[in-house]
PDB file of C-alpha atoms in Angstrom:
ATOM      1  CA  MET A  83       8.381  12.362   7.990  1.00 91.00           C
ATOM      2  CA  HIS A  84       8.445  16.345   8.623  1.00 94.00           C
ATOM      3  CA  PHE A  85       4.322  17.571   9.143  1.00 95.00           C
ATOM      4  CA  THR A  86       3.750  20.214   7.109  1.00 95.00           C
ATOM      5  CA  THR A  87       0.041  21.351   7.620  1.00 95.00           C
ATOM      6  CA  GLU A  88      -2.867  20.656   9.534  1.00 94.00           C
ATOM      7  CA  GLN A  89      -6.636  20.587  10.258  1.00 94.00           C
ATOM      8  CA  ARG A  90      -9.721  19.354  11.531  1.00 94.00           C
ATOM      9  CA  LEU A  91     -12.137  19.084   8.669  1.00 92.00           C
ATOM     10  CA  ASP A  92     -15.589  18.494   9.806  1.00 89.00           C
ATOM     11  CA  ASP A  93     -16.502  15.715   9.844  1.00 89.00           C
ATOM     12  CA  GLY A  94     -13.227  14.691  12.473  1.00 89.00           C
ATOM     13  CA  VAL A  95     -11.235  14.291  10.474  1.00 93.00           C
ATOM     14  CA  LEU A  96      -6.793  15.227  11.390  1.00 95.00           C
ATOM     15  CA  GLU A  97      -5.250  15.329   7.580  1.00 95.00           C
ATOM     16  CA  ARG A  98      -1.751  16.151   7.100  1.00 96.00           C
ATOM     17  CA  GLY A  99       0.099  17.608   5.314  1.00 96.00           C
ATOM     18  CA  PHE A 100       4.024  15.967   4.787  1.00 96.00           C
ATOM     19  CA  THR A 101       6.661  15.334   3.206  1.00 96.00           C
ATOM     20  CA  LEU A 102       9.300  12.582   3.341  1.00 94.00           C
ATOM     21  CA  GLY A 103      12.209  13.769   1.912  1.00 92.00           C
ATOM     22  CA  GLU A 104      11.197  15.794  -1.952  1.00 91.00           C
ATOM     23  CA  ILE A 105       8.050  13.359  -1.276  1.00 95.00           C
ATOM     24  CA  PRO A 106       5.192  15.665  -1.033  1.00 96.00           C
ATOM     25  CA  GLY A 107       2.145  13.255   1.090  1.00 96.00           C
ATOM     26  CA  ILE A 108      -1.291  13.530   3.012  1.00 97.00           C
ATOM     27  CA  LEU A 109      -2.441  11.920   6.049  1.00 97.00           C
ATOM     28  CA  TRP A 110      -6.100  11.317   6.538  1.00 97.00           C
ATOM     29  CA  MET A 111      -6.823  10.024   9.799  1.00 94.00           C
ATOM     30  CA  PRO A 112     -10.434   9.000  11.840  1.00 94.00           C
ATOM     31  CA  ALA A 113     -10.738  10.815  15.088  1.00 90.00           C
ATOM     32  CA  SER A 114     -10.537   7.582  17.104  1.00 87.00           C
ATOM     33  CA  ALA A 115      -6.953   7.121  16.138  1.00 86.00           C
ATOM     34  CA  SER A 116      -4.815   6.632  18.855  1.00 85.00           C
ATOM     35  CA  ALA A 117      -1.158   5.092  20.221  1.00 81.00           C
ATOM     36  CA  SER A 118      -4.230   2.820  22.101  1.00 82.00           C
ATOM     37  CA  ALA A 119      -5.713   2.370  19.408  1.00 87.00           C
ATOM     38  CA  PRO A 120      -3.970   2.681  15.655  1.00 91.00           C
ATOM     39  CA  ALA A 121      -6.160   2.949  12.921  1.00 93.00           C
ATOM     40  CA  PRO A 122      -5.627  -0.073  10.299  1.00 95.00           C
ATOM     41  CA  LEU A 123      -3.535   2.038   7.041  1.00 96.00           C
ATOM     42  CA  ILE A 124      -4.364   2.057   3.589  1.00 97.00           C
ATOM     43  CA  LEU A 125      -2.541   3.250   0.732  1.00 97.00           C
ATOM     44  CA  ILE A 126      -4.205   5.491  -1.829  1.00 96.00           C
ATOM     45  CA  GLY A 127      -2.399   5.217  -5.254  1.00 94.00           C
ATOM     46  CA  HIS A 128      -3.671   8.224  -8.230  1.00 91.00           C
ATOM     47  CA  PRO A 129      -2.608   8.540 -12.124  1.00 86.00           C
ATOM     48  CA  PRO A 130       0.092  11.256 -12.459  1.00 83.00           C
ATOM     49  CA  LEU A 131      -1.338  13.863 -12.874  1.00 85.00           C
ATOM     50  CA  GLY A 132       0.026  16.231  -9.523  1.00 88.00           C
ATOM     51  CA  LEU A 133      -1.607  15.568  -5.806  1.00 91.00           C
ATOM     52  CA  ARG A 134      -2.880  19.374  -6.397  1.00 92.00           C
ATOM     53  CA  LYS A 135      -5.345  18.078  -9.340  1.00 92.00           C
ATOM     54  CA  MET A 136      -6.098  14.884  -7.948  1.00 92.00           C
ATOM     55  CA  TYR A 137      -6.641  16.572  -4.475  1.00 93.00           C
ATOM     56  CA  PRO A 138     -10.947  16.535  -4.923  1.00 93.00           C
ATOM     57  CA  ARG A 139     -11.194  12.617  -5.346  1.00 91.00           C
ATOM     58  CA  LEU A 140      -8.381  11.455  -3.123  1.00 94.00           C
ATOM     59  CA  ALA A 141      -9.788  13.718  -0.671  1.00 94.00           C
ATOM     60  CA  GLY A 142     -13.175  12.319  -0.900  1.00 93.00           C
ATOM     61  CA  ARG A 143     -12.565   8.501  -0.903  1.00 93.00           C
ATOM     62  CA  ALA A 144     -10.361   8.882   2.192  1.00 95.00           C
ATOM     63  CA  ARG A 145     -12.004  10.673   4.215  1.00 95.00           C
ATOM     64  CA  TYR A 146     -14.944   8.411   3.611  1.00 94.00           C
ATOM     65  CA  TYR A 147     -12.841   5.638   4.594  1.00 95.00           C
ATOM     66  CA  ALA A 148     -11.122   7.184   8.105  1.00 94.00           C
ATOM     67  CA  ALA A 149     -14.956   8.825   9.579  1.00 93.00           C
ATOM     68  CA  GLU A 150     -16.892   5.476   7.782  1.00 93.00           C
ATOM     69  CA  TYR A 151     -14.628   3.000   8.671  1.00 94.00           C
ATOM     70  CA  GLY A 152     -11.928   3.779  11.283  1.00 93.00           C
ATOM     71  CA  PHE A 153      -9.348   3.861   8.827  1.00 95.00           C
ATOM     72  CA  ALA A 154      -6.505   5.517   8.101  1.00 96.00           C
ATOM     73  CA  ALA A 155      -5.142   6.864   5.238  1.00 96.00           C
ATOM     74  CA  ALA A 156      -1.997   8.177   3.031  1.00 97.00           C
ATOM     75  CA  THR A 157      -0.990   9.502  -0.492  1.00 97.00           C
ATOM     76  CA  ILE A 158       2.697  10.306  -2.211  1.00 97.00           C
ATOM     77  CA  GLU A 159       2.866  12.737  -4.781  1.00 95.00           C
ATOM     78  CA  LEU A 160       4.607  10.429  -7.987  1.00 93.00           C
ATOM     79  CA  PRO A 161       7.741  10.711  -9.027  1.00 91.00           C
ATOM     80  CA  GLY A 162       7.596  13.088 -12.280  1.00 87.00           C
ATOM     81  CA  SER A 163       4.423  15.045 -10.769  1.00 86.00           C
ATOM     82  CA  GLY A 164       2.457  17.587  -8.978  1.00 84.00           C
ATOM     83  CA  GLU A 165       6.055  20.400  -8.315  1.00 85.00           C
ATOM     84  CA  ARG A 166       8.012  17.237  -8.361  1.00 87.00           C
ATOM     85  CA  PRO A 167      11.331  17.076 -11.338  1.00 87.00           C
ATOM     86  CA  ARG A 168      10.736  15.885 -14.705  1.00 84.00           C
ATOM     87  CA  TRP A 169      12.854  14.174 -16.332  1.00 83.00           C
ATOM     88  CA  ALA A 170      13.238  13.758 -19.346  1.00 83.00           C
ATOM     89  CA  ALA A 171      12.919   9.765 -21.071  1.00 82.00           C
ATOM     90  CA  ALA A 172       9.160  10.042 -19.137  1.00 82.00           C
ATOM     91  CA  GLU A 173       8.275  13.298 -20.700  1.00 85.00           C
ATOM     92  CA  GLN A 174       8.924  11.882 -24.284  1.00 86.00           C
ATOM     93  CA  ALA A 175       6.972   9.219 -23.189  1.00 84.00           C
ATOM     94  CA  ARG A 176       4.079  10.599 -22.923  1.00 83.00           C
ATOM     95  CA  ALA A 177       4.792  12.491 -25.819  1.00 87.00           C
ATOM     96  CA  ASP A 178       4.792   9.824 -27.718  1.00 86.00           C
ATOM     97  CA  LEU A 179       2.117   8.913 -26.435  1.00 80.00           C
ATOM     98  CA  ARG A 180      -0.377  11.615 -27.334  1.00 82.00           C
ATOM     99  CA  ARG A 181       0.520  11.479 -30.210  1.00 87.00           C
ATOM    100  CA  VAL A 182       0.046   8.157 -31.609  1.00 80.00           C
ATOM    101  CA  MET A 183      -3.701   8.879 -29.381  1.00 79.00           C
ATOM    102  CA  GLU A 184      -3.959  11.980 -31.405  1.00 81.00           C
ATOM    103  CA  ALA A 185      -3.536  10.428 -34.656  1.00 80.00           C
ATOM    104  CA  GLY A 186      -5.632   7.203 -33.860  1.00 77.00           C
ATOM    105  CA  GLU A 187      -2.729   4.382 -34.225  1.00 80.00           C
ATOM    106  CA  PRO A 188      -2.554   1.316 -31.319  1.00 78.00           C
ATOM    107  CA  VAL A 189       0.030   2.067 -28.110  1.00 79.00           C
ATOM    108  CA  GLY A 190       3.487  -0.012 -29.175  1.00 78.00           C
ATOM    109  CA  ASP A 191       4.581  -2.210 -26.536  1.00 83.00           C
ATOM    110  CA  GLU A 192       8.228  -0.122 -27.076  1.00 85.00           C
ATOM    111  CA  ILE A 193       5.892   3.303 -25.856  1.00 84.00           C
ATOM    112  CA  VAL A 194       3.844   1.511 -22.822  1.00 86.00           C
ATOM    113  CA  ASP A 195       7.393   0.234 -21.526  1.00 88.00           C
ATOM    114  CA  ALA A 196       8.650   3.924 -21.580  1.00 88.00           C
ATOM    115  CA  LEU A 197       6.221   5.664 -20.223  1.00 87.00           C
ATOM    116  CA  ILE A 198       5.271   2.636 -16.772  1.00 89.00           C
ATOM    117  CA  LEU A 199       8.347   0.266 -16.130  1.00 93.00           C
ATOM    118  CA  PRO A 200      10.492   3.903 -15.117  1.00 93.00           C
ATOM    119  CA  LEU A 201       8.039   5.219 -13.029  1.00 93.00           C
ATOM    120  CA  VAL A 202       7.326   1.398 -11.844  1.00 95.00           C
ATOM    121  CA  GLU A 203      11.003   1.407 -10.770  1.00 94.00           C
ATOM    122  CA  LYS A 204      11.359   4.526  -9.066  1.00 95.00           C
ATOM    123  CA  ALA A 205       7.817   4.991  -7.089  1.00 95.00           C
ATOM    124  CA  VAL A 206       7.492   1.180  -5.359  1.00 97.00           C
ATOM    125  CA  PRO A 207      10.241   1.383  -3.268  1.00 97.00           C
ATOM    126  CA  GLU A 208       8.912   5.961  -2.615  1.00 97.00           C
ATOM    127  CA  TRP A 209       6.410   3.859  -1.437  1.00 97.00           C
ATOM    128  CA  GLN A 210       8.106   0.945   0.472  1.00 97.00           C
ATOM    129  CA  GLY A 211      10.187   4.240   2.577  1.00 96.00           C
ATOM    130  CA  SER A 212       6.820   5.979   3.325  1.00 96.00           C
ATOM    131  CA  LEU A 213       4.694   3.022   5.057  1.00 96.00           C
ATOM    132  CA  ASP A 214       7.684   2.746   6.956  1.00 96.00           C
ATOM    133  CA  ALA A 215       7.701   6.461   7.893  1.00 96.00           C
ATOM    134  CA  LEU A 216       4.419   5.902   8.136  1.00 97.00           C
ATOM    135  CA  LEU A 217       3.416   3.072   9.857  1.00 96.00           C
ATOM    136  CA  SER A 218       5.945   4.322  12.752  1.00 95.00           C
ATOM    137  CA  LEU A 219       3.303   7.326  13.423  1.00 95.00           C
ATOM    138  CA  PRO A 220       2.108   5.071  16.885  1.00 95.00           C
ATOM    139  CA  GLU A 221      -1.992   5.887  15.871  1.00 94.00           C
ATOM    140  CA  ILE A 222      -1.058   3.943  12.985  1.00 95.00           C
ATOM    141  CA  GLY A 223      -0.793   0.214  13.432  1.00 88.00           C
ATOM    142  CA  GLY A 224      -0.950  -2.452  10.630  1.00 77.00           C
ATOM    143  CA  PRO A 225      -2.580  -4.568   8.353  1.00 90.00           C
ATOM    144  CA  VAL A 226      -2.285  -2.031   5.210  1.00 96.00           C
ATOM    145  CA  GLY A 227      -3.752  -1.918   2.073  1.00 97.00           C
ATOM    146  CA  TYR A 228      -3.415  -0.222  -1.101  1.00 97.00           C
ATOM    147  CA  GLU A 229      -6.337   1.101  -4.204  1.00 96.00           C
ATOM    148  CA  GLY A 230      -6.029   2.548  -7.037  1.00 88.00           C
ATOM    149  CA  GLY A 231      -3.157   4.473  -8.492  1.00 85.00           C
ATOM    150  CA  VAL A 232      -2.006   3.526 -12.196  1.00 91.00           C
ATOM    151  CA  ILE A 233      -2.520  -0.151 -12.355  1.00 93.00           C
ATOM    152  CA  SER A 234       1.393  -1.764 -12.465  1.00 95.00           C
ATOM    153  CA  ILE A 235       2.214  -0.218  -9.340  1.00 95.00           C
ATOM    154  CA  GLY A 236      -0.122  -1.680  -7.748  1.00 96.00           C
ATOM    155  CA  VAL A 237       1.116  -4.819  -9.264  1.00 96.00           C
ATOM    156  CA  ARG A 238       4.726  -4.846  -8.124  1.00 97.00           C
ATOM    157  CA  LEU A 239       3.891  -3.521  -4.600  1.00 97.00           C
ATOM    158  CA  ALA A 240       1.555  -6.635  -4.210  1.00 97.00           C
ATOM    159  CA  VAL A 241       4.747  -8.615  -4.307  1.00 97.00           C
ATOM    160  CA  VAL A 242       7.363  -7.438  -3.104  1.00 97.00           C
ATOM    161  CA  GLU A 243       5.911  -6.183  -0.300  1.00 96.00           C
ATOM    162  CA  SER A 244       4.397  -8.250   2.603  1.00 95.00           C
ATOM    163  CA  ARG A 245       2.892  -5.508   4.912  1.00 96.00           C
ATOM    164  CA  ILE A 246       0.427  -4.970   2.346  1.00 97.00           C
ATOM    165  CA  VAL A 247      -2.389  -7.890   2.806  1.00 97.00           C
ATOM    166  CA  ALA A 248      -5.080  -6.677   0.734  1.00 98.00           C
ATOM    167  CA  ALA A 249      -5.402  -4.143  -2.023  1.00 97.00           C
ATOM    168  CA  GLY A 250      -8.346  -2.860  -4.078  1.00 96.00           C
ATOM    169  CA  PHE A 251      -7.078  -2.041  -8.360  1.00 95.00           C
ATOM    170  CA  PHE A 252      -8.562  -0.619 -10.832  1.00 90.00           C
ATOM    171  CA  ALA A 253      -8.425  -1.073 -14.171  1.00 86.00           C
ATOM    172  CA  GLY A 254      -7.987   0.827 -16.746  1.00 75.00           C
ATOM    173  CA  SER A 255      -3.867   2.493 -16.954  1.00 75.00           C
ATOM    174  CA  LEU A 256      -1.835   1.065 -19.862  1.00 85.00           C
ATOM    175  CA  VAL A 257       0.262  -2.307 -17.999  1.00 90.00           C
ATOM    176  CA  PRO A 258       3.210  -3.856 -19.649  1.00 91.00           C
ATOM    177  CA  ALA A 259       3.383  -7.349 -21.188  1.00 91.00           C
ATOM    178  CA  VAL A 260       6.435  -8.166 -17.748  1.00 93.00           C
ATOM    179  CA  MET A 261       3.757  -6.981 -15.228  1.00 93.00           C
ATOM    180  CA  PHE A 262       1.606 -10.319 -16.458  1.00 94.00           C
ATOM    181  CA  GLU A 263       4.084 -11.551 -15.730  1.00 95.00           C
ATOM    182  CA  GLU A 264       4.052 -10.338 -11.800  1.00 96.00           C
ATOM    183  CA  ALA A 265       0.695 -10.626 -11.203  1.00 96.00           C
ATOM    184  CA  ARG A 266       0.796 -14.470 -11.411  1.00 96.00           C
ATOM    185  CA  GLN A 267       3.243 -14.111  -7.927  1.00 97.00           C
ATOM    186  CA  VAL A 268       0.265 -12.193  -6.443  1.00 97.00           C
ATOM    187  CA  THR A 269      -1.299 -14.256  -3.850  1.00 97.00           C
ATOM    188  CA  ILE A 270      -3.150 -11.729  -0.983  1.00 98.00           C
ATOM    189  CA  PRO A 271      -7.334 -10.729  -2.011  1.00 98.00           C
ATOM    190  CA  LEU A 272      -7.840  -8.934  -4.666  1.00 97.00           C
ATOM    191  CA  HIS A 273     -11.034  -6.483  -5.471  1.00 96.00           C
ATOM    192  CA  VAL A 274     -10.655  -5.022  -9.613  1.00 95.00           C
ATOM    193  CA  LEU A 275     -12.841  -2.189 -10.599  1.00 92.00           C
ATOM    194  CA  LEU A 276     -13.040  -1.992 -14.811  1.00 90.00           C
ATOM    195  CA  GLN A 277     -15.649   0.116 -16.042  1.00 87.00           C
ATOM    196  CA  TRP A 278     -16.844  -1.515 -19.046  1.00 87.00           C
ATOM    197  CA  ASP A 279     -16.964   1.657 -21.690  1.00 85.00           C
ATOM    198  CA  ASP A 280     -13.758   3.303 -20.684  1.00 83.00           C
ATOM    199  CA  GLU A 281     -12.328   5.262 -23.696  1.00 76.00           C
ATOM    200  CA  GLY A 282      -8.732   4.881 -22.854  1.00 73.00           C
ATOM    201  CA  ASN A 283      -8.396   1.140 -21.531  1.00 77.00           C
ATOM    202  CA  ASP A 284      -8.091  -1.735 -23.707  1.00 81.00           C
ATOM    203  CA  ARG A 285     -10.927  -4.211 -22.118  1.00 85.00           C
ATOM    204  CA  GLN A 286      -9.282  -6.777 -23.144  1.00 87.00           C
ATOM    205  CA  ALA A 287      -5.840  -6.387 -21.372  1.00 88.00           C
ATOM    206  CA  ALA A 288      -7.828  -5.553 -17.999  1.00 90.00           C
ATOM    207  CA  LEU A 289      -9.483  -9.515 -18.660  1.00 92.00           C
ATOM    208  CA  ASP A 290      -6.167 -10.906 -19.558  1.00 92.00           C
ATOM    209  CA  LEU A 291      -4.652  -9.478 -16.000  1.00 94.00           C
ATOM    210  CA  PHE A 292      -7.709  -9.505 -13.494  1.00 94.00           C
ATOM    211  CA  ASP A 293      -7.546 -13.798 -14.759  1.00 95.00           C
ATOM    212  CA  ALA A 294      -3.690 -13.726 -14.042  1.00 96.00           C
ATOM    213  CA  PHE A 295      -3.735 -12.402 -10.867  1.00 97.00           C
ATOM    214  CA  GLY A 296      -2.561 -15.264  -8.478  1.00 96.00           C
ATOM    215  CA  SER A 297      -4.434 -15.226  -6.005  1.00 97.00           C
ATOM    216  CA  LYS A 298      -7.031 -16.824  -4.618  1.00 96.00           C
ATOM    217  CA  GLU A 299      -9.190 -14.528  -3.053  1.00 96.00           C
ATOM    218  CA  LYS A 300      -9.761 -12.270  -6.248  1.00 97.00           C
ATOM    219  CA  THR A 301     -13.106 -10.485  -7.594  1.00 96.00           C
ATOM    220  CA  LEU A 302     -14.092  -8.515 -10.499  1.00 95.00           C
ATOM    221  CA  HIS A 303     -16.736  -5.362 -10.359  1.00 94.00           C
ATOM    222  CA  ALA A 304     -17.145  -4.541 -13.948  1.00 91.00           C
ATOM    223  CA  ASN A 305     -19.450  -1.034 -14.536  1.00 88.00           C
ATOM    224  CA  LEU A 306     -20.727   0.020 -17.189  1.00 89.00           C
ATOM    225  CA  GLY A 307     -19.567   3.691 -18.370  1.00 84.00           C
ATOM    226  CA  GLY A 308     -16.027   5.680 -18.695  1.00 82.00           C
ATOM    227  CA  HIS A 309     -12.764   6.005 -17.105  1.00 78.00           C
ATOM    228  CA  THR A 310     -14.628   8.590 -14.621  1.00 76.00           C
ATOM    229  CA  GLY A 311     -17.847   6.316 -14.524  1.00 81.00           C
ATOM    230  CA  VAL A 312     -17.716   4.717 -11.749  1.00 84.00           C
ATOM    231  CA  PRO A 313     -20.347   4.377  -9.584  1.00 84.00           C
ATOM    232  CA  GLN A 314     -20.773   5.943  -5.493  1.00 87.00           C
ATOM    233  CA  PHE A 315     -21.582   2.439  -4.584  1.00 88.00           C
ATOM    234  CA  GLU A 316     -18.645   1.303  -4.892  1.00 89.00           C
ATOM    235  CA  LEU A 317     -16.919   3.544  -2.521  1.00 89.00           C
ATOM    236  CA  ASP A 318     -18.895   1.562   0.780  1.00 92.00           C
ATOM    237  CA  ALA A 319     -17.986  -1.881  -1.550  1.00 93.00           C
ATOM    238  CA  GLY A 320     -14.279  -1.193  -1.222  1.00 92.00           C
ATOM    239  CA  ALA A 321     -14.346  -0.312   2.362  1.00 94.00           C
ATOM    240  CA  ARG A 322     -16.254  -2.849   3.104  1.00 94.00           C
ATOM    241  CA  PHE A 323     -13.408  -5.127   1.095  1.00 95.00           C
ATOM    242  CA  PHE A 324     -10.627  -2.740   3.807  1.00 96.00           C
ATOM    243  CA  ALA A 325     -12.852  -4.259   6.475  1.00 95.00           C
ATOM    244  CA  ARG A 326     -12.667  -8.087   6.021  1.00 95.00           C
ATOM    245  CA  HIS A 327      -9.245  -8.222   5.779  1.00 95.00           C
ATOM    246  CA  LEU A 328      -7.599  -4.848   7.554  1.00 93.00           C
ATOM    247  CA  LYS A 329      -9.445  -5.478  10.518  1.00 79.00           C
TER     248      LYS A 329
END
């Protein structure tokens, strides 16, 4: 891990840009973190729109977690997003998705699989490699939480990564049918957000996925409104969820 930028923000949070090989990322550290008092870590996922575009939303959540709850928070650029190299299959899948949505046609399983499954296969090992590097820093310790982003990535991480002990998922991304079987293997505590009127979300599919999760502790927070209309109070609800399980 190579740190490329560093700035102390006005709330005392230390923001550090880094690269891990070809993967850019950002780490936010609370002022209280030290080698003698390492901070728990939350990995913050995001849609494949690029870190630069997603930065305001990511930084807002990360700074809140760091300043108010003492969590470290980190995110990385997804494969094929931002300034990372594109790959032809993903570009074709995105084009196919735009075409059927603009035509008002249903999104078929083949498009969903082509769009999401290769992303999961590429992104999950990168998240695990980033977790290795982050936990090697003396100011960061376990346990680890994961939140947000493409829900299928979160599902896979919850199944294969034992260091993640709790997760907050945002329902709304397209979910391949095979991920429902993986969801049954998820056993960690879950906090799931669903925007009831999300224009791009199959509400019933989101409810079916929630039902499929094998976790004994899983909570669904459903709010009226579209995809970007998550109420501000949910930020604190998510932070308190992580505080119960990471501290």
